[in-house]
PDB file of C-alpha atoms in Angstrom:
ATOM      1  CA  MET E 106       0.657  33.953 -14.368  1.00 59.00           C
ATOM      2  CA  THR E 107      -2.272  33.069 -16.644  1.00 60.00           C
ATOM      3  CA  PRO E 108      -5.547  35.074 -16.591  1.00 57.00           C
ATOM      4  CA  ALA E 109      -7.329  32.009 -15.146  1.00 56.00           C
ATOM      5  CA  ALA E 110      -4.811  31.813 -12.321  1.00 56.00           C
ATOM      6  CA  GLN E 111      -5.100  35.533 -11.579  1.00 60.00           C
ATOM      7  CA  GLU E 112      -8.885  35.318 -11.529  1.00 57.00           C
ATOM      8  CA  SER E 113      -8.842  32.389  -9.088  1.00 61.00           C
ATOM      9  CA  GLY E 114      -6.344  34.074  -6.773  1.00 73.00           C
ATOM     10  CA  VAL E 115      -3.618  31.444  -7.180  1.00 83.00           C
ATOM     11  CA  LYS E 116      -0.323  32.908  -6.006  1.00 86.00           C
ATOM     12  CA  TYR E 117       2.095  30.190  -7.068  1.00 93.00           C
ATOM     13  CA  ASN E 118       3.598  29.648 -10.516  1.00 95.00           C
ATOM     14  CA  ARG E 119       5.410  26.364  -9.838  1.00 97.00           C
ATOM     15  CA  VAL E 120       4.737  23.897  -7.039  1.00 98.00           C
ATOM     16  CA  MET E 121       5.658  20.419  -5.846  1.00 98.00           C
ATOM     17  CA  LEU E 122       2.820  18.043  -4.944  1.00 98.00           C
ATOM     18  CA  LYS E 123       3.884  15.202  -2.647  1.00 98.00           C
ATOM     19  CA  ILE E 124       1.449  12.367  -2.011  1.00 97.00           C
ATOM     20  CA  SER E 125       1.885   8.969  -0.409  1.00 93.00           C
ATOM     21  CA  GLY E 126       1.449   5.720  -2.268  1.00 92.00           C
ATOM     22  CA  GLU E 127      -1.319   4.878   0.188  1.00 90.00           C
ATOM     23  CA  ALA E 128      -3.335   7.793  -1.230  1.00 91.00           C
ATOM     24  CA  LEU E 129      -3.769   5.731  -4.414  1.00 93.00           C
ATOM     25  CA  MET E 130      -5.105   2.602  -2.677  1.00 92.00           C
ATOM     26  CA  GLY E 131      -8.669   3.811  -2.145  1.00 88.00           C
ATOM     27  CA  ASP E 132     -10.417   1.390   0.205  1.00 89.00           C
ATOM     28  CA  GLN E 133      -8.073  -1.445  -0.703  1.00 88.00           C
ATOM     29  CA  ALA E 134      -5.403  -2.809   1.607  1.00 85.00           C
ATOM     30  CA  TYR E 135      -2.764  -2.953  -1.111  1.00 88.00           C
ATOM     31  CA  GLY E 136      -1.905  -1.778  -4.615  1.00 91.00           C
ATOM     32  CA  LEU E 137      -3.556   0.735  -6.933  1.00 95.00           C
ATOM     33  CA  HIS E 138      -7.262   1.608  -7.108  1.00 94.00           C
ATOM     34  CA  PRO E 139      -7.802   3.021 -10.645  1.00 96.00           C
ATOM     35  CA  PRO E 140     -10.862   5.174  -9.737  1.00 96.00           C
ATOM     36  CA  THR E 141      -8.855   6.765  -6.911  1.00 95.00           C
ATOM     37  CA  VAL E 142      -5.893   7.394  -9.222  1.00 97.00           C
ATOM     38  CA  GLU E 143      -8.272   9.053 -11.701  1.00 97.00           C
ATOM     39  CA  ARG E 144      -9.812  11.219  -8.949  1.00 96.00           C
ATOM     40  CA  VAL E 145      -6.385  12.455  -7.854  1.00 97.00           C
ATOM     41  CA  ALA E 146      -5.485  13.091 -11.504  1.00 98.00           C
ATOM     42  CA  ARG E 147      -8.580  15.277 -11.882  1.00 97.00           C
ATOM     43  CA  GLU E 148      -7.538  17.290  -8.825  1.00 96.00           C
ATOM     44  CA  ILE E 149      -4.141  17.855 -10.439  1.00 97.00           C
ATOM     45  CA  LYS E 150      -5.690  18.763 -13.795  1.00 97.00           C
ATOM     46  CA  ALA E 151      -7.893  21.397 -12.143  1.00 96.00           C
ATOM     47  CA  VAL E 152      -4.774  23.184 -10.880  1.00 96.00           C
ATOM     48  CA  HIS E 153      -2.810  22.579 -14.075  1.00 97.00           C
ATOM     49  CA  ASP E 154      -5.620  24.198 -16.090  1.00 96.00           C
ATOM     50  CA  LEU E 155      -4.923  27.424 -14.180  1.00 93.00           C
ATOM     51  CA  GLY E 156      -1.466  27.554 -15.725  1.00 94.00           C
ATOM     52  CA  VAL E 157       0.398  26.363 -12.626  1.00 96.00           C
ATOM     53  CA  GLU E 158       3.525  24.315 -13.331  1.00 97.00           C
ATOM     54  CA  ILE E 159       3.328  21.086 -11.338  1.00 98.00           C
ATOM     55  CA  CYS E 160       6.019  18.713 -10.105  1.00 98.00           C
ATOM     56  CA  MET E 161       5.035  15.506  -8.320  1.00 98.00           C
ATOM     57  CA  VAL E 162       6.612  12.896  -6.095  1.00 98.00           C
ATOM     58  CA  ILE E 163       4.556   9.819  -5.173  1.00 97.00           C
ATOM     59  CA  GLY E 164       5.546   7.385  -2.448  1.00 95.00           C
ATOM     60  CA  GLY E 165       5.547   3.619  -2.912  1.00 93.00           C
ATOM     61  CA  GLY E 166       4.083   2.370   0.367  1.00 90.00           C
ATOM     62  CA  ASN E 167       0.991   0.933  -1.323  1.00 92.00           C
ATOM     63  CA  ILE E 168       3.232  -1.598  -3.092  1.00 91.00           C
ATOM     64  CA  PHE E 169       6.434  -1.961  -1.064  1.00 87.00           C
ATOM     65  CA  ARG E 170       7.985  -0.022   1.794  1.00 76.00           C
ATOM     66  CA  GLY E 171      11.729  -0.368   2.239  1.00 68.00           C
ATOM     67  CA  LEU E 172      11.733   0.088   6.011  1.00 69.00           C
ATOM     68  CA  GLN E 173       9.176  -2.681   6.479  1.00 75.00           C
ATOM     69  CA  GLY E 174      11.200  -5.025   4.300  1.00 68.00           C
ATOM     70  CA  SER E 175      14.303  -4.175   6.284  1.00 68.00           C
ATOM     71  CA  ALA E 176      12.470  -4.777   9.562  1.00 70.00           C
ATOM     72  CA  GLN E 177      11.561  -8.270   8.350  1.00 80.00           C
ATOM     73  CA  GLY E 178      15.198  -9.186   7.791  1.00 81.00           C
ATOM     74  CA  MET E 179      15.838  -7.998   4.241  1.00 87.00           C
ATOM     75  CA  GLU E 180      19.090  -6.153   3.654  1.00 91.00           C
ATOM     76  CA  ARG E 181      18.246  -2.420   3.916  1.00 91.00           C
ATOM     77  CA  THR E 182      19.802  -1.279   0.650  1.00 93.00           C
ATOM     78  CA  THR E 183      17.988  -3.953  -1.363  1.00 92.00           C
ATOM     79  CA  ALA E 184      14.710  -3.158   0.386  1.00 91.00           C
ATOM     80  CA  ASP E 185      15.090   0.553  -0.367  1.00 93.00           C
ATOM     81  CA  TYR E 186      15.786  -0.099  -4.052  1.00 94.00           C
ATOM     82  CA  MET E 187      12.641  -2.229  -4.222  1.00 93.00           C
ATOM     83  CA  GLY E 188      10.723   0.682  -2.690  1.00 93.00           C
ATOM     84  CA  MET E 189      12.133   2.993  -5.368  1.00 95.00           C
ATOM     85  CA  LEU E 190      10.843   0.669  -8.091  1.00 95.00           C
ATOM     86  CA  ALA E 191       7.397   0.786  -6.465  1.00 95.00           C
ATOM     87  CA  THR E 192       7.392   4.580  -6.853  1.00 97.00           C
ATOM     88  CA  VAL E 193       8.058   4.169 -10.575  1.00 97.00           C
ATOM     89  CA  MET E 194       4.993   1.941 -10.898  1.00 96.00           C
ATOM     90  CA  ASN E 195       2.853   4.550  -9.141  1.00 97.00           C
ATOM     91  CA  ALA E 196       4.298   7.322 -11.306  1.00 98.00           C
ATOM     92  CA  LEU E 197       3.464   5.432 -14.501  1.00 98.00           C
ATOM     93  CA  ALA E 198      -0.091   4.852 -13.276  1.00 97.00           C
ATOM     94  CA  MET E 199      -0.513   8.571 -12.549  1.00 98.00           C
ATOM     95  CA  GLN E 200       0.992   9.470 -15.921  1.00 98.00           C
ATOM     96  CA  ALA E 201      -1.548   7.256 -17.680  1.00 98.00           C
ATOM     97  CA  ALA E 202      -4.413   8.822 -15.701  1.00 98.00           C
ATOM     98  CA  LEU E 203      -3.271  12.385 -16.401  1.00 98.00           C
ATOM     99  CA  GLU E 204      -2.687  11.821 -20.092  1.00 98.00           C
ATOM    100  CA  SER E 205      -6.141  10.225 -20.425  1.00 98.00           C
ATOM    101  CA  LEU E 206      -7.410  13.648 -19.253  1.00 98.00           C
ATOM    102  CA  GLY E 207      -5.295  15.463 -21.837  1.00 98.00           C
ATOM    103  CA  VAL E 208      -2.490  16.570 -19.488  1.00 98.00           C
ATOM    104  CA  TYR E 209       0.949  16.008 -20.983  1.00 98.00           C
ATOM    105  CA  THR E 210       3.127  14.287 -18.401  1.00 98.00           C
ATOM    106  CA  ARG E 211       6.707  13.072 -18.063  1.00 98.00           C
ATOM    107  CA  VAL E 212       7.933  10.426 -15.614  1.00 98.00           C
ATOM    108  CA  ILE E 213      11.531  11.202 -14.664  1.00 98.00           C
ATOM    109  CA  SER E 214      13.423   8.526 -12.763  1.00 98.00           C
ATOM    110  CA  ALA E 215      16.499   8.892 -10.573  1.00 98.00           C
ATOM    111  CA  ILE E 216      17.349   5.306 -11.598  1.00 97.00           C
ATOM    112  CA  PRO E 217      17.862   5.039 -15.379  1.00 96.00           C
ATOM    113  CA  MET E 218      15.285   2.821 -17.109  1.00 96.00           C
ATOM    114  CA  ASP E 219      15.059   4.319 -20.567  1.00 94.00           C
ATOM    115  CA  GLN E 220      12.363   1.989 -21.905  1.00 95.00           C
ATOM    116  CA  VAL E 221       9.699   3.310 -19.535  1.00 95.00           C
ATOM    117  CA  CYS E 222      10.740   6.805 -18.369  1.00 97.00           C
ATOM    118  CA  GLU E 223      13.311   9.544 -18.726  1.00 97.00           C
ATOM    119  CA  PRO E 224      16.510   9.795 -16.676  1.00 97.00           C
ATOM    120  CA  TYR E 225      16.740  12.765 -14.339  1.00 98.00           C
ATOM    121  CA  ILE E 226      18.441  15.710 -16.032  1.00 97.00           C
ATOM    122  CA  ARG E 227      17.648  18.946 -14.240  1.00 98.00           C
ATOM    123  CA  ARG E 228      17.682  21.320 -17.207  1.00 98.00           C
ATOM    124  CA  ARG E 229      15.505  18.976 -19.270  1.00 98.00           C
ATOM    125  CA  ALA E 230      13.009  18.690 -16.424  1.00 98.00           C
ATOM    126  CA  VAL E 231      12.855  22.495 -16.098  1.00 98.00           C
ATOM    127  CA  ARG E 232      12.150  22.730 -19.825  1.00 98.00           C
ATOM    128  CA  HIS E 233       9.271  20.257 -19.492  1.00 98.00           C
ATOM    129  CA  LEU E 234       7.768  22.449 -16.782  1.00 98.00           C
ATOM    130  CA  GLU E 235       8.144  25.551 -18.927  1.00 97.00           C
ATOM    131  CA  LYS E 236       6.187  23.717 -21.631  1.00 97.00           C
ATOM    132  CA  LYS E 237       3.422  23.074 -19.052  1.00 96.00           C
ATOM    133  CA  ARG E 238       4.065  19.346 -18.757  1.00 98.00           C
ATOM    134  CA  VAL E 239       3.528  17.743 -15.367  1.00 98.00           C
ATOM    135  CA  CYS E 240       6.801  16.196 -14.175  1.00 98.00           C
ATOM    136  CA  ILE E 241       6.530  13.145 -11.910  1.00 98.00           C
ATOM    137  CA  PHE E 242       9.850  12.431 -10.208  1.00 98.00           C
ATOM    138  CA  ALA E 243      10.195   8.724  -9.477  1.00 98.00           C
ATOM    139  CA  ALA E 244      12.683   6.402  -7.739  1.00 97.00           C
ATOM    140  CA  GLY E 245      13.286   8.828  -4.888  1.00 96.00           C
ATOM    141  CA  THR E 246      16.748  10.366  -4.883  1.00 97.00           C
ATOM    142  CA  GLY E 247      18.195   7.206  -6.431  1.00 97.00           C
ATOM    143  CA  ASN E 248      19.952   6.417  -3.154  1.00 96.00           C
ATOM    144  CA  PRO E 249      19.014   4.067  -0.313  1.00 95.00           C
ATOM    145  CA  TYR E 250      18.389   5.440   3.175  1.00 93.00           C
ATOM    146  CA  PHE E 251      16.513   8.462   1.775  1.00 94.00           C
ATOM    147  CA  THR E 252      12.723   8.692   1.707  1.00 94.00           C
ATOM    148  CA  THR E 253      10.433  10.114  -0.953  1.00 96.00           C
ATOM    149  CA  ASP E 254       9.843  13.032   1.440  1.00 96.00           C
ATOM    150  CA  THR E 255      13.504  13.924   1.054  1.00 97.00           C
ATOM    151  CA  ALA E 256      13.225  13.410  -2.702  1.00 97.00           C
ATOM    152  CA  ALA E 257      10.296  15.843  -2.818  1.00 98.00           C
ATOM    153  CA  ALA E 258      12.231  18.475  -0.853  1.00 98.00           C
ATOM    154  CA  LEU E 259      15.311  17.978  -3.031  1.00 98.00           C
ATOM    155  CA  ARG E 260      13.504  18.114  -6.391  1.00 98.00           C
ATOM    156  CA  ALA E 261      11.378  21.071  -5.281  1.00 98.00           C
ATOM    157  CA  SER E 262      14.563  22.989  -4.513  1.00 97.00           C
ATOM    158  CA  GLU E 263      16.244  21.955  -7.755  1.00 98.00           C
ATOM    159  CA  MET E 264      13.182  22.900  -9.816  1.00 98.00           C
ATOM    160  CA  ALA E 265      12.868  26.281  -8.036  1.00 97.00           C
ATOM    161  CA  CYS E 266       9.356  25.464  -6.820  1.00 98.00           C
ATOM    162  CA  GLU E 267       7.693  28.129  -4.716  1.00 97.00           C
ATOM    163  CA  ALA E 268       6.122  25.694  -2.241  1.00 97.00           C
ATOM    164  CA  ILE E 269       5.604  22.011  -1.474  1.00 98.00           C
ATOM    165  CA  PHE E 270       1.996  20.870  -1.146  1.00 97.00           C
ATOM    166  CA  MET E 271       1.673  17.661   0.839  1.00 96.00           C
ATOM    167  CA  GLY E 272      -1.617  15.825   0.330  1.00 93.00           C
ATOM    168  CA  LYS E 273      -2.570  13.848   3.447  1.00 89.00           C
ATOM    169  CA  ASN E 274      -5.585  12.020   4.836  1.00 85.00           C
ATOM    170  CA  VAL E 275      -6.054  14.831   7.374  1.00 88.00           C
ATOM    171  CA  ASP E 276      -6.451  18.575   6.832  1.00 91.00           C
ATOM    172  CA  GLY E 277      -3.173  19.716   8.338  1.00 93.00           C
ATOM    173  CA  ILE E 278      -0.685  19.038  11.123  1.00 94.00           C
ATOM    174  CA  TYR E 279      -2.015  18.114  14.573  1.00 94.00           C
ATOM    175  CA  ASP E 280      -0.300  17.851  17.947  1.00 91.00           C
ATOM    176  CA  SER E 281      -1.526  14.241  18.131  1.00 89.00           C
ATOM    177  CA  ASP E 282      -3.353  11.794  15.885  1.00 87.00           C
ATOM    178  CA  PRO E 283      -6.848  13.280  15.307  1.00 88.00           C
ATOM    179  CA  LYS E 284      -8.200   9.818  14.510  1.00 85.00           C
ATOM    180  CA  LEU E 285      -7.254   8.640  18.005  1.00 89.00           C
ATOM    181  CA  ASN E 286      -7.630  11.880  19.944  1.00 91.00           C
ATOM    182  CA  PRO E 287     -10.818  13.920  19.254  1.00 88.00           C
ATOM    183  CA  ASP E 288      -9.268  16.823  21.175  1.00 91.00           C
ATOM    184  CA  ALA E 289      -6.181  16.981  18.954  1.00 92.00           C
ATOM    185  CA  LYS E 290      -5.149  20.538  18.112  1.00 93.00           C
ATOM    186  CA  ARG E 291      -4.525  21.557  14.507  1.00 94.00           C
ATOM    187  CA  TYR E 292      -1.820  24.094  13.807  1.00 95.00           C
ATOM    188  CA  GLY E 293      -2.666  26.895  11.362  1.00 94.00           C
ATOM    189  CA  ASP E 294       0.998  27.608  10.858  1.00 94.00           C
ATOM    190  CA  ILE E 295       4.161  26.359  12.501  1.00 96.00           C
ATOM    191  CA  THR E 296       7.907  26.708  12.021  1.00 96.00           C
ATOM    192  CA  TYR E 297      10.189  23.966  10.804  1.00 96.00           C
ATOM    193  CA  ASP E 298      12.142  24.136  14.061  1.00 95.00           C
ATOM    194  CA  ASP E 299       8.944  23.524  16.047  1.00 95.00           C
ATOM    195  CA  VAL E 300       8.066  20.549  13.837  1.00 94.00           C
ATOM    196  CA  LEU E 301      11.465  19.025  14.590  1.00 93.00           C
ATOM    197  CA  GLN E 302      11.430  19.842  18.310  1.00 93.00           C
ATOM    198  CA  ARG E 303       7.905  18.481  18.825  1.00 92.00           C
ATOM    199  CA  ASN E 304       8.652  15.425  16.674  1.00 90.00           C
ATOM    200  CA  LEU E 305       5.524  15.964  14.557  1.00 91.00           C
ATOM    201  CA  LYS E 306       5.298  13.215  11.958  1.00 84.00           C
ATOM    202  CA  VAL E 307       4.670  15.295   8.847  1.00 89.00           C
ATOM    203  CA  MET E 308       7.957  14.559   7.034  1.00 92.00           C
ATOM    204  CA  ASP E 309      11.150  12.814   8.027  1.00 91.00           C
ATOM    205  CA  ALA E 310      13.720  14.988   9.766  1.00 93.00           C
ATOM    206  CA  SER E 311      16.145  15.215   6.838  1.00 93.00           C
ATOM    207  CA  ALA E 312      13.364  16.459   4.525  1.00 96.00           C
ATOM    208  CA  ILE E 313      12.228  19.037   7.089  1.00 95.00           C
ATOM    209  CA  ALA E 314      15.806  20.257   7.512  1.00 94.00           C
ATOM    210  CA  LEU E 315      16.246  20.528   3.727  1.00 96.00           C
ATOM    211  CA  CYS E 316      13.046  22.578   3.409  1.00 96.00           C
ATOM    212  CA  ARG E 317      14.125  24.828   6.277  1.00 96.00           C
ATOM    213  CA  ASP E 318      17.604  25.394   4.884  1.00 96.00           C
ATOM    214  CA  ASN E 319      16.162  26.319   1.465  1.00 95.00           C
ATOM    215  CA  ARG E 320      13.328  28.447   2.940  1.00 96.00           C
ATOM    216  CA  MET E 321      10.754  26.279   1.172  1.00 97.00           C
ATOM    217  CA  PRO E 322       7.169  26.685   2.484  1.00 96.00           C
ATOM    218  CA  LEU E 323       5.303  23.430   3.118  1.00 97.00           C
ATOM    219  CA  VAL E 324       1.498  23.326   2.908  1.00 96.00           C
ATOM    220  CA  VAL E 325      -0.205  20.263   4.423  1.00 95.00           C
ATOM    221  CA  PHE E 326      -3.821  19.661   3.357  1.00 94.00           C
ATOM    222  CA  ALA E 327      -6.383  16.904   2.862  1.00 91.00           C
ATOM    223  CA  LEU E 328      -6.095  15.454  -0.629  1.00 90.00           C
ATOM    224  CA  SER E 329      -9.293  13.478  -0.074  1.00 85.00           C
ATOM    225  CA  GLU E 330     -11.372  16.682  -0.050  1.00 85.00           C
ATOM    226  CA  PRO E 331     -12.947  17.148  -3.536  1.00 85.00           C
ATOM    227  CA  GLY E 332     -11.550  20.304  -5.116  1.00 88.00           C
ATOM    228  CA  GLY E 333      -9.216  20.650  -2.170  1.00 88.00           C
ATOM    229  CA  PHE E 334      -5.964  21.065  -4.078  1.00 93.00           C
ATOM    230  CA  LYS E 335      -7.358  23.867  -6.254  1.00 93.00           C
ATOM    231  CA  GLY E 336      -8.906  25.576  -3.232  1.00 91.00           C
ATOM    232  CA  ILE E 337      -5.754  25.350  -1.143  1.00 91.00           C
ATOM    233  CA  MET E 338      -3.739  26.802  -4.041  1.00 89.00           C
ATOM    234  CA  ALA E 339      -5.931  29.911  -3.787  1.00 84.00           C
ATOM    235  CA  GLY E 340      -5.604  30.049   0.005  1.00 81.00           C
ATOM    236  CA  ARG E 341      -9.062  28.666   0.729  1.00 87.00           C
ATOM    237  CA  GLY E 342      -9.942  25.671   2.876  1.00 88.00           C
ATOM    238  CA  THR E 343      -8.241  24.178   5.916  1.00 92.00           C
ATOM    239  CA  TYR E 344      -4.510  23.538   5.944  1.00 94.00           C
ATOM    240  CA  THR E 345      -1.293  23.995   7.879  1.00 95.00           C
ATOM    241  CA  ILE E 346       1.611  25.966   6.492  1.00 96.00           C
ATOM    242  CA  VAL E 347       5.145  25.244   7.722  1.00 96.00           C
ATOM    243  CA  HIS E 348       7.680  28.041   7.316  1.00 94.00           C
ATOM    244  CA  ASP E 349      11.111  29.058   8.522  1.00 88.00           C
TER     245      ASP E 349
END
């Protein structure tokens, strides 16, 4: 742990940050909003400057969502592969934003496309992290029928991350949608089994089960809060932690 990290109270050395593609849209209805991408990149840089090793998985729902394509009659496997390509586009955008801030970054794709990013090789990715490069894992798991939530849980386990931080539009997990129900209750902490039993929509069931089986803590917080990621890393702010 670096002196800066010790001073700030950060207790994690290596973490996975999972954000949705929609988090990069800003106020737009579709696509990427460059000022929003830059703002998120600055949040990541603030934590990276503490010496924390950061993995990332970004969804692709701002560009294409496989399930929606499938629901409209597209063959599911094709739709899912298109969704994976959308995550690569988001990863490249985040890489450009981070490197413009001086943060060395690698995009690592589960689907080989050597001209634009690296193929996924676990030991190489671990070495990048050890050299304090941010690793953005793109194209999900490389398989249809699996979400980027599952990819985040899988890569976090493979990279020996100490926790998954899930940046949302709300400051934790609620028993109902707080935007629709002003009396919604926020959980301070909750078990993975309770998340599954209560059907709380924080991650898909396979991702939750993977986190539970690997005893991987999940911290859900509001990415839209300025300085929120750095604060949550030090245990400050409002969040929900999911544990076994």
